[in-house]
Structure formats: C-alpha cells, structure tokens
Amino acid sequence: MNMTLLEERWRGVLDNMAEAVKRAGRREGSVRLVAVSKFHPASDIAELCRLGQKDFGENYIQEARAKQEELAGLDIRWHAIGPVQTNKARDVAGHFSLLHTLDRVDLARALVRRLPEGASQDVLIQVNVGEEPQKSGVLPAALPPLFDALLSGGLISTEGPGIRVRGLMCLPPRCGEGEEARPYFVMLRRLRDDMEKRFGLSLPELSMGMSGDYREAVAEGATLIRVGTDIFGPRPVKGQTL
Ligand SMILES: *Cc1c(COP(=O)(O)O)cnc(C)c1O
C-alpha cells in the first residue's frame, strides 16, 4: 500500500520527535505534536486525523472556526497559536482545546466575559523571548507582573472553571535554525520554573519548537511542538510570513 506524501512526512516528524524524546532521556509520550495546518485545506486535516493525529494548530481565528465547522464530526483538539485581537475573544473562548497566545490582561478579561457559565478555557502565556518589537507576547521582565495581575484580578487559575493557565509558549527569533533557538528554549523553561516557584503554580506545558528546531525544543523540555512545513509542505505565499 502506498503512503501519501502527507502521511510519509507526518510519520517522519513523529519518528524524529520520538527519537529526540529518547535521546533526552524523557518519558515516551511526554511530548505532543501539534500539526500546524494554517492555509492548508481541511481535507489534509481529515486525512491525518484518520491516521491518528488529533492536535491541530491554526493561526487565524476565522480560518480555524471555518475548519472546525467543516470537520465538526471529527475528534480533533484545536489549538489557537496566533495572536488574538481582543475583539475576537468571543470566537476563542470555549472553542479551542488550548489557546497558546495569551499575553495581556485585557485579552484575559475579554475571554472571561465571553466564556459560557461553568465552562473552562485552557491557555498558555506567550513570552516574547527575543524581545522583538514586531512580535506579540509578554516581555520576559513583564511576565511576573502579568501573572500577578491575572491572579490577583481573579482572571486565571490552574483548575476549576474559567481561564486555566497551563504553561508558557514562545516563538523565538528566526536567526537561524536548530541550535540557535536553543538558548531561547532554555530561557522559557527557566521562566516557567520561576513562575511556578514565585506563584505556587503548576505549569506543566511548554509550547516551543517548529519545523526547523523541534528536536532542540524537545531536548530542552518542550511538551508541545508546533510543526507545519515539515508535515504539510510549504504554505501558499501569504502564509510564509508568520
Ligand atoms: C506557522 C507557525 C508554526 C509552524 O511553523 P513551521 O515552520 O511551518 O513548522 C509554529 N508556530 C507558530 C506560532 C506559527 O505561526
């Protein structure tokens, strides 16, 4: 039986991921692959879902919601991994398995307001580890005050209904590939450890690593890697800028 190119690439990434997990001496199954399907058709998602891939990441809320509707019968965990405008909170709250990009108090407030009574929304805090002006995410130095504001304002918790913070996410500078991103992955892990200690929280998830550097991210403790190109191939032109 012939594998499609899509299946072949996907299996290749899973193999590389498993190998990196082993090499790092980490537990099998401790890292989840989020297949980043932005700009790729719903039919590709359906094909991978049938093969057992359950986590899919999308950057644009409108595109994600349209795909959710189209694939409503499938057992998929949707991840929102792009910046979210506050006025889109309604389309996020309660509609994604995990939002990776919470980075400010006003977005948290909007999510709380839009979340149905008794529902919960898991989130990660995005950190702008490279301090790049064009990127979203909270600056490393502003992370403790953000946690403080979110916790003292009753906007997030780690359990119960409401906005539940599960960890941190980063999108390091694309100064190169692989090894060049590693110091940023280390930084994110340390920031996570620091926030756990300071605020007495459990923050198990680290979302870091993309096509060019997911092996290094796994070595540094990623629990979620976000891989697009290595699975789906190059994106159509408009998708090549992040
Ligand atoms: C597009 C995107 C990815 C996937 O990038 P690839 O290099 O195609 O693997 C991962 N994370 C975020 C936030 C993205 O926007």
mmCIF file of C-alpha atoms and ligand atoms in Angstrom:
data_model
loop_
_atom_site.group_PDB
_atom_site.id
_atom_site.type_symbol
_atom_site.label_atom_id
_atom_site.label_comp_id
_atom_site.label_asym_id
_atom_site.label_seq_id
_atom_site.Cartn_x
_atom_site.Cartn_y
_atom_site.Cartn_z
ATOM 1 C CA MET A 1 0.000 0.000 0.000
ATOM 2 C CA ASN A 2 1.334 3.432 -0.892
ATOM 3 C CA MET A 3 1.591 6.115 1.693
ATOM 4 C CA THR A 4 0.688 9.596 0.568
ATOM 5 C CA LEU A 5 3.415 12.200 0.789
ATOM 6 C CA LEU A 6 1.471 13.811 3.631
ATOM 7 C CA GLU A 7 1.408 10.605 5.648
ATOM 8 C CA GLU A 8 5.069 9.993 4.969
ATOM 9 C CA ARG A 9 6.078 13.443 6.193
ATOM 10 C CA TRP A 10 3.867 13.201 9.260
ATOM 11 C CA ARG A 11 5.299 9.807 10.202
ATOM 12 C CA GLY A 12 8.788 11.215 9.686
ATOM 13 C CA VAL A 13 8.160 14.021 12.165
ATOM 14 C CA LEU A 14 6.684 11.578 14.708
ATOM 15 C CA ASP A 15 9.768 9.379 14.355
ATOM 16 C CA ASN A 16 12.154 12.309 14.793
ATOM 17 C CA MET A 17 10.183 13.504 17.779
ATOM 18 C CA ALA A 18 10.254 10.057 19.426
ATOM 19 C CA GLU A 19 13.968 9.815 18.799
ATOM 20 C CA ALA A 20 14.592 13.247 20.352
ATOM 21 C CA VAL A 21 12.482 12.257 23.377
ATOM 22 C CA LYS A 22 14.523 9.114 23.846
ATOM 23 C CA ARG A 23 17.843 10.886 23.367
ATOM 24 C CA ALA A 24 16.863 13.418 26.022
ATOM 25 C CA GLY A 25 16.069 10.601 28.429
ATOM 26 C CA ARG A 26 12.479 11.756 28.660
ATOM 27 C CA ARG A 27 9.404 9.591 29.096
ATOM 28 C CA GLU A 28 7.793 8.201 25.954
ATOM 29 C CA GLY A 29 4.637 10.157 25.182
ATOM 30 C CA SER A 30 5.728 13.217 27.150
ATOM 31 C CA VAL A 31 5.672 15.446 24.042
ATOM 32 C CA ARG A 32 2.629 16.082 21.868
ATOM 33 C CA LEU A 33 2.823 17.012 18.209
ATOM 34 C CA VAL A 34 0.565 19.894 17.192
ATOM 35 C CA ALA A 35 0.215 19.791 13.398
ATOM 36 C CA VAL A 36 0.085 23.404 12.202
ATOM 37 C CA SER A 37 -2.413 23.396 9.348
ATOM 38 C CA LYS A 38 -2.809 27.114 8.599
ATOM 39 C CA PHE A 39 -3.518 27.784 4.905
ATOM 40 C CA HIS A 40 -3.743 24.061 4.198
ATOM 41 C CA PRO A 41 -7.084 22.523 3.253
ATOM 42 C CA ALA A 42 -9.436 20.792 5.681
ATOM 43 C CA SER A 43 -9.035 17.617 3.613
ATOM 44 C CA ASP A 44 -5.384 17.354 4.746
ATOM 45 C CA ILE A 45 -6.500 17.660 8.360
ATOM 46 C CA ALA A 46 -9.135 14.962 7.833
ATOM 47 C CA GLU A 47 -6.561 12.629 6.296
ATOM 48 C CA LEU A 48 -4.153 12.979 9.235
ATOM 49 C CA CYS A 49 -6.978 12.734 11.738
ATOM 50 C CA ARG A 50 -7.962 9.352 10.293
ATOM 51 C CA LEU A 51 -4.362 8.234 10.778
ATOM 52 C CA GLY A 52 -4.437 9.221 14.448
ATOM 53 C CA GLN A 53 -3.216 12.825 14.582
ATOM 54 C CA LYS A 54 -5.572 14.657 16.965
ATOM 55 C CA ASP A 55 -3.921 18.018 17.713
ATOM 56 C CA PHE A 56 -4.063 20.730 15.063
ATOM 57 C CA GLY A 57 -2.871 24.325 15.311
ATOM 58 C CA GLU A 58 -4.270 27.317 13.439
ATOM 59 C CA ASN A 59 -3.108 30.946 13.481
ATOM 60 C CA TYR A 60 -6.163 32.742 12.215
ATOM 61 C CA ILE A 61 -9.340 32.501 14.211
ATOM 62 C CA GLN A 62 -11.724 32.883 11.257
ATOM 63 C CA GLU A 63 -9.910 30.193 9.283
ATOM 64 C CA ALA A 64 -9.867 27.904 12.314
ATOM 65 C CA ARG A 65 -13.570 28.349 13.032
ATOM 66 C CA ALA A 66 -14.454 27.610 9.400
ATOM 67 C CA LYS A 67 -12.402 24.403 9.503
ATOM 68 C CA GLN A 68 -13.961 23.420 12.824
ATOM 69 C CA GLU A 69 -17.359 23.707 11.225
ATOM 70 C CA GLU A 70 -16.325 21.744 8.159
ATOM 71 C CA LEU A 71 -14.764 18.963 10.261
ATOM 72 C CA ALA A 72 -17.321 19.016 13.062
ATOM 73 C CA GLY A 73 -17.723 15.225 13.119
ATOM 74 C CA LEU A 74 -14.038 14.520 13.717
ATOM 75 C CA ASP A 75 -12.328 14.056 17.049
ATOM 76 C CA ILE A 76 -9.862 16.948 16.922
ATOM 77 C CA ARG A 77 -8.183 19.081 19.577
ATOM 78 C CA TRP A 78 -7.868 22.572 18.122
ATOM 79 C CA HIS A 79 -5.030 24.849 19.183
ATOM 80 C CA ALA A 80 -5.124 28.613 18.606
ATOM 81 C CA ILE A 81 -1.468 29.576 18.116
ATOM 82 C CA GLY A 82 -1.628 33.033 16.516
ATOM 83 C CA PRO A 83 -2.075 36.482 18.078
ATOM 84 C CA VAL A 84 -5.683 37.165 19.100
ATOM 85 C CA GLN A 85 -7.296 40.580 18.901
ATOM 86 C CA THR A 86 -9.382 41.386 21.921
ATOM 87 C CA ASN A 87 -12.489 41.763 19.763
ATOM 88 C CA LYS A 88 -12.109 38.127 18.638
ATOM 89 C CA ALA A 89 -12.369 36.773 22.192
ATOM 90 C CA ARG A 90 -15.888 35.594 21.522
ATOM 91 C CA ASP A 91 -14.630 33.249 18.800
ATOM 92 C CA VAL A 92 -11.909 31.829 21.019
ATOM 93 C CA ALA A 93 -13.392 31.374 24.489
ATOM 94 C CA GLY A 94 -14.637 27.818 24.803
ATOM 95 C CA HIS A 95 -13.843 26.936 21.169
ATOM 96 C CA PHE A 96 -10.250 25.736 21.430
ATOM 97 C CA SER A 97 -8.655 22.954 23.373
ATOM 98 C CA LEU A 98 -5.758 25.317 24.094
ATOM 99 C CA LEU A 99 -5.005 28.975 23.383
ATOM 100 C CA HIS A 100 -1.209 29.356 23.191
ATOM 101 C CA THR A 101 -1.020 33.134 22.967
ATOM 102 C CA LEU A 102 -2.498 34.905 25.973
ATOM 103 C CA ASP A 103 -0.195 37.870 26.575
ATOM 104 C CA ARG A 104 -2.166 40.648 28.248
ATOM 105 C CA VAL A 105 -4.740 41.422 30.857
ATOM 106 C CA ASP A 106 -7.348 42.927 28.530
ATOM 107 C CA LEU A 107 -7.487 39.739 26.441
ATOM 108 C CA ALA A 108 -7.909 37.639 29.601
ATOM 109 C CA ARG A 109 -10.742 39.932 30.684
ATOM 110 C CA ALA A 110 -12.446 39.600 27.312
ATOM 111 C CA LEU A 111 -12.108 35.805 27.388
ATOM 112 C CA VAL A 112 -13.607 35.601 30.862
ATOM 113 C CA ARG A 113 -16.510 37.759 29.733
ATOM 114 C CA ARG A 114 -17.175 35.541 26.700
ATOM 115 C CA LEU A 115 -16.770 32.179 28.370
ATOM 116 C CA PRO A 116 -20.080 30.401 28.959
ATOM 117 C CA GLU A 117 -21.057 29.919 32.623
ATOM 118 C CA GLY A 118 -19.233 26.934 34.123
ATOM 119 C CA ALA A 119 -17.026 26.408 31.048
ATOM 120 C CA SER A 120 -13.250 26.478 31.060
ATOM 121 C CA GLN A 121 -10.596 27.579 28.602
ATOM 122 C CA ASP A 122 -7.037 26.332 28.895
ATOM 123 C CA VAL A 123 -4.359 28.852 27.948
ATOM 124 C CA LEU A 124 -0.610 29.321 27.737
ATOM 125 C CA ILE A 125 1.123 32.638 28.257
ATOM 126 C CA GLN A 126 3.145 33.673 25.203
ATOM 127 C CA VAL A 127 6.551 35.165 26.020
ATOM 128 C CA ASN A 128 8.413 37.334 23.523
ATOM 129 C CA VAL A 129 11.742 35.719 24.388
ATOM 130 C CA GLY A 130 13.695 37.574 21.691
ATOM 131 C CA GLU A 131 12.199 40.947 22.700
ATOM 132 C CA GLU A 132 11.273 41.569 19.067
ATOM 133 C CA PRO A 133 9.068 44.640 18.600
ATOM 134 C CA GLN A 134 7.040 43.092 15.744
ATOM 135 C CA LYS A 135 6.112 40.010 17.754
ATOM 136 C CA SER A 136 3.383 39.549 20.278
ATOM 137 C CA GLY A 137 3.949 38.009 23.662
ATOM 138 C CA VAL A 138 4.825 39.493 27.019
ATOM 139 C CA LEU A 139 8.439 40.552 27.536
ATOM 140 C CA PRO A 140 10.345 38.290 29.934
ATOM 141 C CA ALA A 141 10.710 41.073 32.519
ATOM 142 C CA ALA A 142 6.974 41.768 32.350
ATOM 143 C CA LEU A 143 5.982 38.136 32.920
ATOM 144 C CA PRO A 144 5.872 38.205 36.754
ATOM 145 C CA PRO A 145 3.752 41.391 36.837
ATOM 146 C CA LEU A 146 1.410 39.839 34.253
ATOM 147 C CA PHE A 147 0.969 36.676 36.337
ATOM 148 C CA ASP A 148 0.453 38.851 39.367
ATOM 149 C CA ALA A 149 -2.232 40.927 37.651
ATOM 150 C CA LEU A 150 -4.012 37.887 36.206
ATOM 151 C CA LEU A 151 -4.004 36.011 39.513
ATOM 152 C CA SER A 152 -4.827 38.897 41.805
ATOM 153 C CA GLY A 153 -7.568 40.013 39.430
ATOM 154 C CA GLY A 154 -9.086 36.520 39.653
ATOM 155 C CA LEU A 155 -8.809 36.196 35.858
ATOM 156 C CA ILE A 156 -6.882 32.937 35.787
ATOM 157 C CA SER A 157 -6.414 29.881 37.957
ATOM 158 C CA THR A 158 -4.842 26.482 37.383
ATOM 159 C CA GLU A 159 -8.023 24.487 37.988
ATOM 160 C CA GLY A 160 -11.763 24.786 38.091
ATOM 161 C CA PRO A 161 -13.903 26.581 35.524
ATOM 162 C CA GLY A 162 -12.711 29.782 33.871
ATOM 163 C CA ILE A 163 -9.372 30.582 32.277
ATOM 164 C CA ARG A 164 -6.858 27.938 33.329
ATOM 165 C CA VAL A 165 -3.207 28.633 32.750
ATOM 166 C CA ARG A 166 -1.259 25.515 31.795
ATOM 167 C CA GLY A 167 2.186 26.847 30.912
ATOM 168 C CA LEU A 168 4.212 29.052 28.581
ATOM 169 C CA MET A 169 4.755 29.369 24.829
ATOM 170 C CA CYS A 170 7.407 31.071 22.713
ATOM 171 C CA LEU A 171 8.248 31.825 19.101
ATOM 172 C CA PRO A 172 11.986 32.635 19.157
ATOM 173 C CA PRO A 173 13.748 34.856 16.624
ATOM 174 C CA ARG A 174 14.370 33.073 13.347
ATOM 175 C CA CYS A 175 18.025 33.935 13.420
ATOM 176 C CA GLY A 176 18.816 30.521 12.067
ATOM 177 C CA GLU A 177 17.652 27.045 12.599
ATOM 178 C CA GLY A 178 18.097 24.413 15.237
ATOM 179 C CA GLU A 179 20.814 25.193 17.731
ATOM 180 C CA GLU A 180 20.395 28.962 17.512
ATOM 181 C CA ALA A 181 16.973 28.733 19.077
ATOM 182 C CA ARG A 182 18.151 26.600 21.985
ATOM 183 C CA PRO A 183 19.055 29.455 24.392
ATOM 184 C CA TYR A 184 15.508 30.780 23.978
ATOM 185 C CA PHE A 185 14.048 27.378 24.810
ATOM 186 C CA VAL A 186 16.215 27.262 27.936
ATOM 187 C CA MET A 187 15.019 30.759 28.813
ATOM 188 C CA LEU A 188 11.358 29.742 28.501
ATOM 189 C CA ARG A 189 11.880 26.686 30.694
ATOM 190 C CA ARG A 190 13.593 28.772 33.375
ATOM 191 C CA LEU A 191 10.870 31.396 33.262
ATOM 192 C CA ARG A 192 8.333 28.618 33.743
ATOM 193 C CA ASP A 193 10.243 27.201 36.727
ATOM 194 C CA ASP A 194 10.497 30.685 38.202
ATOM 195 C CA MET A 195 6.758 31.404 37.799
ATOM 196 C CA GLU A 196 5.876 28.063 39.396
ATOM 197 C CA LYS A 197 8.024 28.882 42.399
ATOM 198 C CA ARG A 198 7.032 32.507 42.788
ATOM 199 C CA PHE A 199 3.308 31.974 42.459
ATOM 200 C CA GLY A 200 2.989 28.398 43.736
ATOM 201 C CA LEU A 201 1.502 27.214 40.456
ATOM 202 C CA SER A 202 1.819 24.060 38.439
ATOM 203 C CA LEU A 203 2.669 24.968 34.831
ATOM 204 C CA PRO A 204 3.325 21.643 33.094
ATOM 205 C CA GLU A 205 3.182 22.751 29.452
ATOM 206 C CA LEU A 206 5.949 24.314 27.366
ATOM 207 C CA SER A 207 4.903 25.010 23.766
ATOM 208 C CA MET A 208 8.102 25.532 21.775
ATOM 209 C CA GLY A 209 9.782 24.249 18.630
ATOM 210 C CA MET A 210 8.761 24.392 14.943
ATOM 211 C CA SER A 211 9.891 22.648 11.765
ATOM 212 C CA GLY A 212 13.471 23.919 11.984
ATOM 213 C CA ASP A 213 14.098 23.383 15.674
ATOM 214 C CA TYR A 214 11.672 20.947 17.290
ATOM 215 C CA ARG A 215 14.412 18.446 18.151
ATOM 216 C CA GLU A 216 16.268 21.086 20.191
ATOM 217 C CA ALA A 217 12.982 22.144 21.799
ATOM 218 C CA VAL A 218 12.310 18.551 22.868
ATOM 219 C CA ALA A 219 15.820 18.351 24.317
ATOM 220 C CA GLU A 220 15.073 21.464 26.392
ATOM 221 C CA GLY A 221 11.749 20.300 27.768
ATOM 222 C CA ALA A 222 9.006 21.113 25.234
ATOM 223 C CA THR A 223 5.746 19.292 25.913
ATOM 224 C CA LEU A 224 4.030 20.655 22.777
ATOM 225 C CA ILE A 225 5.836 21.156 19.486
ATOM 226 C CA ARG A 226 4.150 23.080 16.670
ATOM 227 C CA VAL A 227 5.152 21.763 13.272
ATOM 228 C CA GLY A 228 3.715 22.940 9.950
ATOM 229 C CA THR A 229 6.028 22.850 6.949
ATOM 230 C CA ASP A 230 7.700 19.534 7.758
ATOM 231 C CA ILE A 231 4.267 17.879 7.718
ATOM 232 C CA PHE A 232 2.191 19.757 5.151
ATOM 233 C CA GLY A 233 4.929 21.108 2.907
ATOM 234 C CA PRO A 234 5.427 24.778 2.059
ATOM 235 C CA ARG A 235 2.495 27.081 2.692
ATOM 236 C CA PRO A 236 0.935 29.166 -0.053
ATOM 237 C CA VAL A 237 2.728 32.512 -0.369
ATOM 238 C CA LYS A 238 0.546 34.535 2.010
ATOM 239 C CA GLY A 239 1.337 32.031 4.746
ATOM 240 C CA GLN A 240 5.072 32.296 4.563
ATOM 241 C CA THR A 241 5.278 35.244 6.829
ATOM 242 C CA LEU A 242 4.190 34.344 10.325
HETATM 243 C C1 LIG B 1 3.288 28.767 11.402
HETATM 244 C C2 LIG B 1 3.633 28.546 12.806
HETATM 245 C C3 LIG B 1 4.269 27.366 13.216
HETATM 246 C C4 LIG B 1 4.741 26.304 12.250
HETATM 247 O O1 LIG B 1 5.856 26.724 11.564
HETATM 248 P P1 LIG B 1 6.668 25.761 10.564
HETATM 249 O O2 LIG B 1 7.985 26.420 10.445
HETATM 250 O O3 LIG B 1 5.908 25.696 9.304
HETATM 251 O O4 LIG B 1 6.766 24.418 11.234
HETATM 252 C C5 LIG B 1 4.503 27.202 14.572
HETATM 253 N N1 LIG B 1 4.128 28.134 15.478
HETATM 254 C C6 LIG B 1 3.509 29.266 15.124
HETATM 255 C C7 LIG B 1 3.141 30.245 16.160
HETATM 256 C C8 LIG B 1 3.266 29.507 13.772
HETATM 257 O O5 LIG B 1 2.670 30.657 13.430
#
